[in-house]
Protein backbone atom coordinates (compact mmCIF):
# COMPACT_ATOMS: atom_id res chain seq x y z
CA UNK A 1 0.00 0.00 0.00
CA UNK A 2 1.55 3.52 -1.04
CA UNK A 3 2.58 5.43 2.13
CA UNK A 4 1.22 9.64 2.70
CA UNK A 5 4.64 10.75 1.71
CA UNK A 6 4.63 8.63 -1.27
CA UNK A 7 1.65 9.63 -2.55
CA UNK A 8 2.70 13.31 -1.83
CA UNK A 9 5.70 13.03 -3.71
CA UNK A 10 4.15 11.53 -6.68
CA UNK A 11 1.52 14.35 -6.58
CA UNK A 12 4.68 17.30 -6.31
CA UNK A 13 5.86 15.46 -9.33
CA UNK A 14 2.81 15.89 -11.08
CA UNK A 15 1.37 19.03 -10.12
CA UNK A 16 4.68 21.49 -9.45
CA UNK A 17 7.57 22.89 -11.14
CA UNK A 18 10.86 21.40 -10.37
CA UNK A 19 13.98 23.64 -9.96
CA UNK A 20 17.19 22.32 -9.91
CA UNK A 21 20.25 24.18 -8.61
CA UNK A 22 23.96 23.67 -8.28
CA UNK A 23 25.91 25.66 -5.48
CA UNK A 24 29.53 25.76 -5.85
CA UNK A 25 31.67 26.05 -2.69
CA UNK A 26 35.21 26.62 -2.35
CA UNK A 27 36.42 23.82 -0.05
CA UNK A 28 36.92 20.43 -0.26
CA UNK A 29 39.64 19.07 1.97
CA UNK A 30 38.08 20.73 5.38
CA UNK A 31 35.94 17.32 6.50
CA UNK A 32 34.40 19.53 9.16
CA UNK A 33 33.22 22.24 7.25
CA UNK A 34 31.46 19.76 4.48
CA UNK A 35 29.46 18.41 7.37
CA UNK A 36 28.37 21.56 8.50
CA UNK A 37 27.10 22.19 5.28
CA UNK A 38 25.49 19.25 4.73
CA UNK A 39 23.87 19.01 8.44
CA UNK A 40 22.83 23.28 7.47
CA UNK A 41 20.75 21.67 4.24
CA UNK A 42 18.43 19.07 6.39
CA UNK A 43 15.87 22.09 7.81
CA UNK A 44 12.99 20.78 5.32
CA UNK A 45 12.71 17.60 3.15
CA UNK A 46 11.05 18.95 -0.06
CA UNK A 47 14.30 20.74 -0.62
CA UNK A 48 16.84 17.65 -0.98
CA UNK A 49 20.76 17.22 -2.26
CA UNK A 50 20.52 14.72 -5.24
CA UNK A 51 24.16 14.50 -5.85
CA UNK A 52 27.73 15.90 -4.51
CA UNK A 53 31.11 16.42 -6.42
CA UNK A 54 33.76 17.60 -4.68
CA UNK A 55 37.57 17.46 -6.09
CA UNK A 56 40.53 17.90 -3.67
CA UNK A 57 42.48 19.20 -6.43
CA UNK A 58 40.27 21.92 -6.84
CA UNK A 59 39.34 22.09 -3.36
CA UNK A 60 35.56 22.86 -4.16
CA UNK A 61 32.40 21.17 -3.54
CA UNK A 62 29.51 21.23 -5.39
CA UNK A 63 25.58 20.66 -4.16
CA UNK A 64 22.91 19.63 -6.62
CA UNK A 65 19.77 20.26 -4.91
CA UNK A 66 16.14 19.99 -6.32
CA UNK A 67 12.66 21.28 -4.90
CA UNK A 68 9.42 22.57 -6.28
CA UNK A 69 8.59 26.52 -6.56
CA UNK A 70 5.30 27.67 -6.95
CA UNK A 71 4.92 31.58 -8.56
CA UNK A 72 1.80 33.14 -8.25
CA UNK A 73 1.82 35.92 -10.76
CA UNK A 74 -1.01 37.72 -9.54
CA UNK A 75 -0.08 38.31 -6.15
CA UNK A 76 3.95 38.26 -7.27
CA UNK A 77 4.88 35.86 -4.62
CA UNK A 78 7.57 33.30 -5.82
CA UNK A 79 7.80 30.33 -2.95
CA UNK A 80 10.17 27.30 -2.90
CA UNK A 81 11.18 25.06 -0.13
CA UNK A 82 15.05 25.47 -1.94
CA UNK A 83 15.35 28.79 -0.56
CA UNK A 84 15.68 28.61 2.69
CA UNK A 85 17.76 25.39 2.65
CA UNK A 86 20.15 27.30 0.55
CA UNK A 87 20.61 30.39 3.11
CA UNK A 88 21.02 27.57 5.73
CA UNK A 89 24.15 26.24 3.65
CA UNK A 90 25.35 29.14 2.58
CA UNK A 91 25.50 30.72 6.72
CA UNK A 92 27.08 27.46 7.31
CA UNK A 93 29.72 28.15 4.46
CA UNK A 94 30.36 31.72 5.55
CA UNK A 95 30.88 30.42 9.35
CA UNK A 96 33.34 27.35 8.32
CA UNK A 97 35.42 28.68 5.90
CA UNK A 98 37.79 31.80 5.72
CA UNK A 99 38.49 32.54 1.92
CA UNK A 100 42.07 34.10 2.51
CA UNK A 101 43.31 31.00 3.65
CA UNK A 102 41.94 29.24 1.06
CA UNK A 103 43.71 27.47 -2.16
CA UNK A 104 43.49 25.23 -4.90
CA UNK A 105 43.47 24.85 -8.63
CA UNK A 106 39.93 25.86 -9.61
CA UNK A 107 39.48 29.53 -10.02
CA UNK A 108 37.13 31.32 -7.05
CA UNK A 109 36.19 34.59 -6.24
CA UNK A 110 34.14 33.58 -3.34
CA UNK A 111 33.43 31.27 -0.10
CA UNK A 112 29.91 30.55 -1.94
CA UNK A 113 31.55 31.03 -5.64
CA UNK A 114 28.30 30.56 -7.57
CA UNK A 115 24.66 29.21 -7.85
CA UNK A 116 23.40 28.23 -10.46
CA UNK A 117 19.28 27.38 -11.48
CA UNK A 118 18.04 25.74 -14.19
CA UNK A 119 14.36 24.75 -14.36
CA UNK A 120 13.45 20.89 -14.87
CA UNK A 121 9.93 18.93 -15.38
CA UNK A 122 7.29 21.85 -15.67
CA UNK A 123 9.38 24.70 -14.60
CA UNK A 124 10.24 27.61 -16.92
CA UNK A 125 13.55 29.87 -16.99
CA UNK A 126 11.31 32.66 -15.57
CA UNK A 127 10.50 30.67 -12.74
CA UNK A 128 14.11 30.06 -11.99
CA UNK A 129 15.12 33.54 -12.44
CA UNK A 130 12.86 34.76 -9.92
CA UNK A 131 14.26 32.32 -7.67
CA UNK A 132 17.85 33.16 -7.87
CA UNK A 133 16.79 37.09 -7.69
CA UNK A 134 15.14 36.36 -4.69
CA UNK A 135 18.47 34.10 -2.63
CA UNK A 136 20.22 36.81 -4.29
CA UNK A 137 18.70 39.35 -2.15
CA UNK A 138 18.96 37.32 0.96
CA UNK A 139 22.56 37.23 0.65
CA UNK A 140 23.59 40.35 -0.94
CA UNK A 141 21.29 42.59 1.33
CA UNK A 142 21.10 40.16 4.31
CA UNK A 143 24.16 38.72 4.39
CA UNK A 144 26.09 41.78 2.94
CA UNK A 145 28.16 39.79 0.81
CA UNK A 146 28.13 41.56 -2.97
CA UNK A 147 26.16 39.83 -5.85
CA UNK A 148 26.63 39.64 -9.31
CA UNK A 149 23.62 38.31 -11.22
CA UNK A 150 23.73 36.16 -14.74
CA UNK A 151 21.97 35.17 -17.57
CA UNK A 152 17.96 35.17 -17.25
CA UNK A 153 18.61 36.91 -13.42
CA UNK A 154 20.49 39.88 -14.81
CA UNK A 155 18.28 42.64 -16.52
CA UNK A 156 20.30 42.31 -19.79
CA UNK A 157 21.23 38.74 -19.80
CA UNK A 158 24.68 39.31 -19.47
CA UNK A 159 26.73 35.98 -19.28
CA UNK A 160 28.36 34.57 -16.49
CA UNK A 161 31.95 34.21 -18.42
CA UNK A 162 31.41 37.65 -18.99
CA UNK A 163 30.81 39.10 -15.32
CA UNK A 164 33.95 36.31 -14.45
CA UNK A 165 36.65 37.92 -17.21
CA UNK A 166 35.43 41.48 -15.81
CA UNK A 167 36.03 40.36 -12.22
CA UNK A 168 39.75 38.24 -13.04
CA UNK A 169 38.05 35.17 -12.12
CA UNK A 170 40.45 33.64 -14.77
CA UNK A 171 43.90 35.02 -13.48
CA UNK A 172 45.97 32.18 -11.63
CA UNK A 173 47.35 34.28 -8.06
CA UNK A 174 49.17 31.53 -6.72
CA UNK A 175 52.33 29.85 -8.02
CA UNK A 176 51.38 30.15 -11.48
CA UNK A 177 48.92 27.78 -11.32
CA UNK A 178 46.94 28.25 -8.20
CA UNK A 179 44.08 30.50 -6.79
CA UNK A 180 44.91 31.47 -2.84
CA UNK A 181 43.81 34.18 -0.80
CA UNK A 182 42.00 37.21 -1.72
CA UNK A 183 43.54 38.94 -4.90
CA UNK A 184 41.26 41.59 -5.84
CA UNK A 185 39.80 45.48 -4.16
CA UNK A 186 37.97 45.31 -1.44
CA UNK A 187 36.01 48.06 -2.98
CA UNK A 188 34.71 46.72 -6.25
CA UNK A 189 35.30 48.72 -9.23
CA UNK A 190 31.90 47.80 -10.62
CA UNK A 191 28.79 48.42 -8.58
CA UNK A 192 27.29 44.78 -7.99
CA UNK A 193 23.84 43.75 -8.59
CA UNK A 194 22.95 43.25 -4.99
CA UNK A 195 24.55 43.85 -2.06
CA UNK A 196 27.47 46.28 -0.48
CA UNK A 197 30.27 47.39 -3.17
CA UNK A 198 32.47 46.61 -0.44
CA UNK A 199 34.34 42.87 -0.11
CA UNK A 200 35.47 41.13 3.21
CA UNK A 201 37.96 39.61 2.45
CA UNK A 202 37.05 36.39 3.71
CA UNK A 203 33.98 35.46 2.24
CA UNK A 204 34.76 37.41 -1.35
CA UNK A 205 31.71 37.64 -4.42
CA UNK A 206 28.84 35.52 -5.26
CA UNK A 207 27.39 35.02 -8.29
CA UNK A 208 24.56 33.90 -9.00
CA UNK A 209 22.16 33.15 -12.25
CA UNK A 210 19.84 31.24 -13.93
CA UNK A 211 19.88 29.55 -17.72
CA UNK A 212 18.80 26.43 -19.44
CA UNK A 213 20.31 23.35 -18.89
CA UNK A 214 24.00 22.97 -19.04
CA UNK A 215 25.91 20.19 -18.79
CA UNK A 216 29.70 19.74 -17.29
CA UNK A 217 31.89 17.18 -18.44
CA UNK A 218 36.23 17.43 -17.93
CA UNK A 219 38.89 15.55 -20.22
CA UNK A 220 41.83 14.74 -18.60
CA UNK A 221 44.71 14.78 -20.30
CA UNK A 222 47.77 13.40 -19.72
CA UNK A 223 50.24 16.13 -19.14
CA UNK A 224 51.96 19.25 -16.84
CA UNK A 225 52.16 21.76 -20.30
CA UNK A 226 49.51 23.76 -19.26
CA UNK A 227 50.20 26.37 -21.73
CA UNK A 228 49.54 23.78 -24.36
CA UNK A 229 46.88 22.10 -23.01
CA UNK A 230 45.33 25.41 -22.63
CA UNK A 231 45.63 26.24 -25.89
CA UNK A 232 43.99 23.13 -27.16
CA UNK A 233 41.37 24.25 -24.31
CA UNK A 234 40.96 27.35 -26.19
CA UNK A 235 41.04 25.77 -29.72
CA UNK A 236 37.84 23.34 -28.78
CA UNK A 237 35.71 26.18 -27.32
CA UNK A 238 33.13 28.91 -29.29
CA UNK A 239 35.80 31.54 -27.90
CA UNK A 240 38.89 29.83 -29.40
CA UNK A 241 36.41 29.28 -32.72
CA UNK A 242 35.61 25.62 -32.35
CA UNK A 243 32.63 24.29 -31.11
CA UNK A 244 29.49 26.26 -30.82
CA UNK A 245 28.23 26.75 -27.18
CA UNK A 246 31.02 25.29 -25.55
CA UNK A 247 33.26 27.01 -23.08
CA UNK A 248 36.38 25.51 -21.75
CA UNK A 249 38.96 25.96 -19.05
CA UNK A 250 42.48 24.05 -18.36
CA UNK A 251 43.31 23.93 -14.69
CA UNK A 252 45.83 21.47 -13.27
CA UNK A 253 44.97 18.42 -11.65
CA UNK A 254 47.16 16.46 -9.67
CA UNK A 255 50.73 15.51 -10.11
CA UNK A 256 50.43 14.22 -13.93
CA UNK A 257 47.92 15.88 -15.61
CA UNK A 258 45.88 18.50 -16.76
CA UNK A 259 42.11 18.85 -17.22
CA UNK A 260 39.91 20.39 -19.61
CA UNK A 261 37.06 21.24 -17.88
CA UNK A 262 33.91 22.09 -20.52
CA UNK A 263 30.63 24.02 -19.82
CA UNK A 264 28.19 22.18 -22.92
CA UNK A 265 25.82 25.15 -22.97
CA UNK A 266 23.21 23.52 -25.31
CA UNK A 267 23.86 19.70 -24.93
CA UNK A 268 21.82 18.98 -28.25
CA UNK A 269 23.81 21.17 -29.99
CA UNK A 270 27.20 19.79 -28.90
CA UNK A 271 27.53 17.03 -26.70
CA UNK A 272 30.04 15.54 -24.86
CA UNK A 273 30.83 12.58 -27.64
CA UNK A 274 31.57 15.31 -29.87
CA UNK A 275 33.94 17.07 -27.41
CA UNK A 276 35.81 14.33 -26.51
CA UNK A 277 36.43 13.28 -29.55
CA UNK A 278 37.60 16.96 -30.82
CA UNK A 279 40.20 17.03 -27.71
CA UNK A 280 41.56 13.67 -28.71
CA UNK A 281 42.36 14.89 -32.35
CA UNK A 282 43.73 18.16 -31.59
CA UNK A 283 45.78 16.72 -28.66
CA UNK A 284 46.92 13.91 -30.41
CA UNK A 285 48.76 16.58 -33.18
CA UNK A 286 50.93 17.76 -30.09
CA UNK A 287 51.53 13.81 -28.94
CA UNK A 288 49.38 13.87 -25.99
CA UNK A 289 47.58 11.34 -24.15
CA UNK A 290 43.96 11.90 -23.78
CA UNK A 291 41.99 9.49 -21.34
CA UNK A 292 38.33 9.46 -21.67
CA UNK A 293 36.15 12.42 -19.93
CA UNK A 294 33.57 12.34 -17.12
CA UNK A 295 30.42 14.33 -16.54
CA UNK A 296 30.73 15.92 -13.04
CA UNK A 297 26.75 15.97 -12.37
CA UNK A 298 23.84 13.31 -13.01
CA UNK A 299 21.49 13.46 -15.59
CA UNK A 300 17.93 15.77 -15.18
CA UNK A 301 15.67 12.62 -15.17
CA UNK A 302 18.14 10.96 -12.35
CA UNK A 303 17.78 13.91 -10.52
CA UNK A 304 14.14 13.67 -10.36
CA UNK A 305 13.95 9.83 -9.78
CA UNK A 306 16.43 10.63 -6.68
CA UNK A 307 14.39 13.81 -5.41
CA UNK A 308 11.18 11.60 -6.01
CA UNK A 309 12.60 8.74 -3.97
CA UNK A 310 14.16 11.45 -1.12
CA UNK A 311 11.02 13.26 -0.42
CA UNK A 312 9.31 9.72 -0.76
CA UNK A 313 11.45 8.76 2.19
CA UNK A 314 11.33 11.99 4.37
């Protein structure tokens, strides 16, 4: 016999728009911290983490976390279990982690570096957008941390590679290769889209959008010449004039190689077959090893079998 909480997640399923949305922190290595986080996210059960990837290497985290959000136009309220959970984890980020002490090899500007929404099931990109504008405003003008908005959140749709190359999210700090500390004015050139103009230093920028689906997927490939794997980084992507609607960064990973790591803005355009297979050819002119690719996230049905199966469960 179906239980009440099955029978109330089939019927969120059916009847509600499904958000999904990926928060990217910068920590990985701090045990302590992660379980803060985590413990932070538990404060309602329609608002559930369907997957985790963190990388040690990059020493960042990220959350996929789905829930329903219900927008009443007429009365221009925009509710969702998601947003509450997601000021929980992000006071429980601010309060673990000190951003000048941290490092790795991922670019960050921030203790919460970005959030990202992207509407699944019946959701549409408005919905999401109203969503991020709204846990945009509870941390830029209640936590006082400065916001930069993206895509469908900003007014004019700027893009979030954009707002990053204005902000020198790209620059390496450390060792060549290596983000650490705080590298940039505490007073922000550029007046952000919510929030104080002024920085502390130790919990930095967040920014935060909403767009269609996107999918993430890294090559490795087998070497330290990160000025030529870079330029075979740049080669693949739209920017470098290869493959529409992909965007590509080369960051070092471990003690032997270096990774490609792709953004696949419109998956049916491009895919991650078609990457892989463009990284292995151009690599292979320079005599490098290319192993095969991962995708960092699960797929949008998983994500609703898993939040279907979580709220099922309480």
């Amino acid at each position: 016999m179906e239980s009440s909480r099955e029978t109330k997640a089939k019927k969120i399923m059916k009847d509600s728009k499904i958000i999904c949305c990926k928060l990217y922190i910068s920590e990985s290595r701090n045990t302590s911290a992660l379980e803060a986080i985590e413990r932070a996210s538990r404060i309602d059960p329609e608002a559930v983490i369907v997957n985790k990837f963190q990388d040690r290497a990059y020493n960042r985290v990220r959350y996929t976390l789905v829930s329903y959000v219900v927008h009443d136009v007429s009365a221009g309220i925009t509710y969702s279990p998601m947003r509450q959970t997601l000021l929980s984890m992000v006071e429980a980020a601010f309060a673990a982690i000190n951003l000048e002490t941290h490092s790795g090899a991922h670019p960050r500007i921030g203790v919460v570096d970005h959030i990202g929404f992207h509407p699944l099931a019946h959701a549409t990109l408005e919905d999401a957008a109203q969503l991020a504008k709204l846990v945009a405003s509870d941390i830029g003008n209640g936590l006082q941390v400065p916001v930069f908005l993206y895509e469908a959140a900003h007014p004019n749709g700027k893009a979030l590679d954009e707002i990053r190359r204005e902000l020198g999210y790209y620059r390496p700090n450390h060792m060549g290769n290596q983000w650490a500390g705080w590298d940039f004015p505490e007073i922000l050139p550029e007046r952000p889209d919510v929030g104080p103009a002024y920085v502390t230093r130790a919990r930095g920028i967040t920014v935060i959008g909403a767009s269609p689906w996107v999918d993430t997927y890294n090559v490795p490939v087998m070497s330290t010449d990160v000025p030529t794997v870079r330029r075979i980084a740049r080669m693949v992507s739209a920017r470098g004039g290869g493959l529409p609607t992909v965007q590509t960064l080369a960051l070092v990973h471990g003690d032997d190689s270096t990774e490609i790591t792709c953004m696949l803005l419109d998956p049916s355009t491009v895919g991650a077959d078609r990457l892989q297979s463009q990284v292995e050819l151009i690599a292979a002119e320079e005599g490098l090893e290319v192993e095969k690719g991962y995708f960092t996230d699960i797929s949008q049905d998983m994500m609703l079998e898993r939040y279907t199966k979580l709220v099922s469960s309480g």
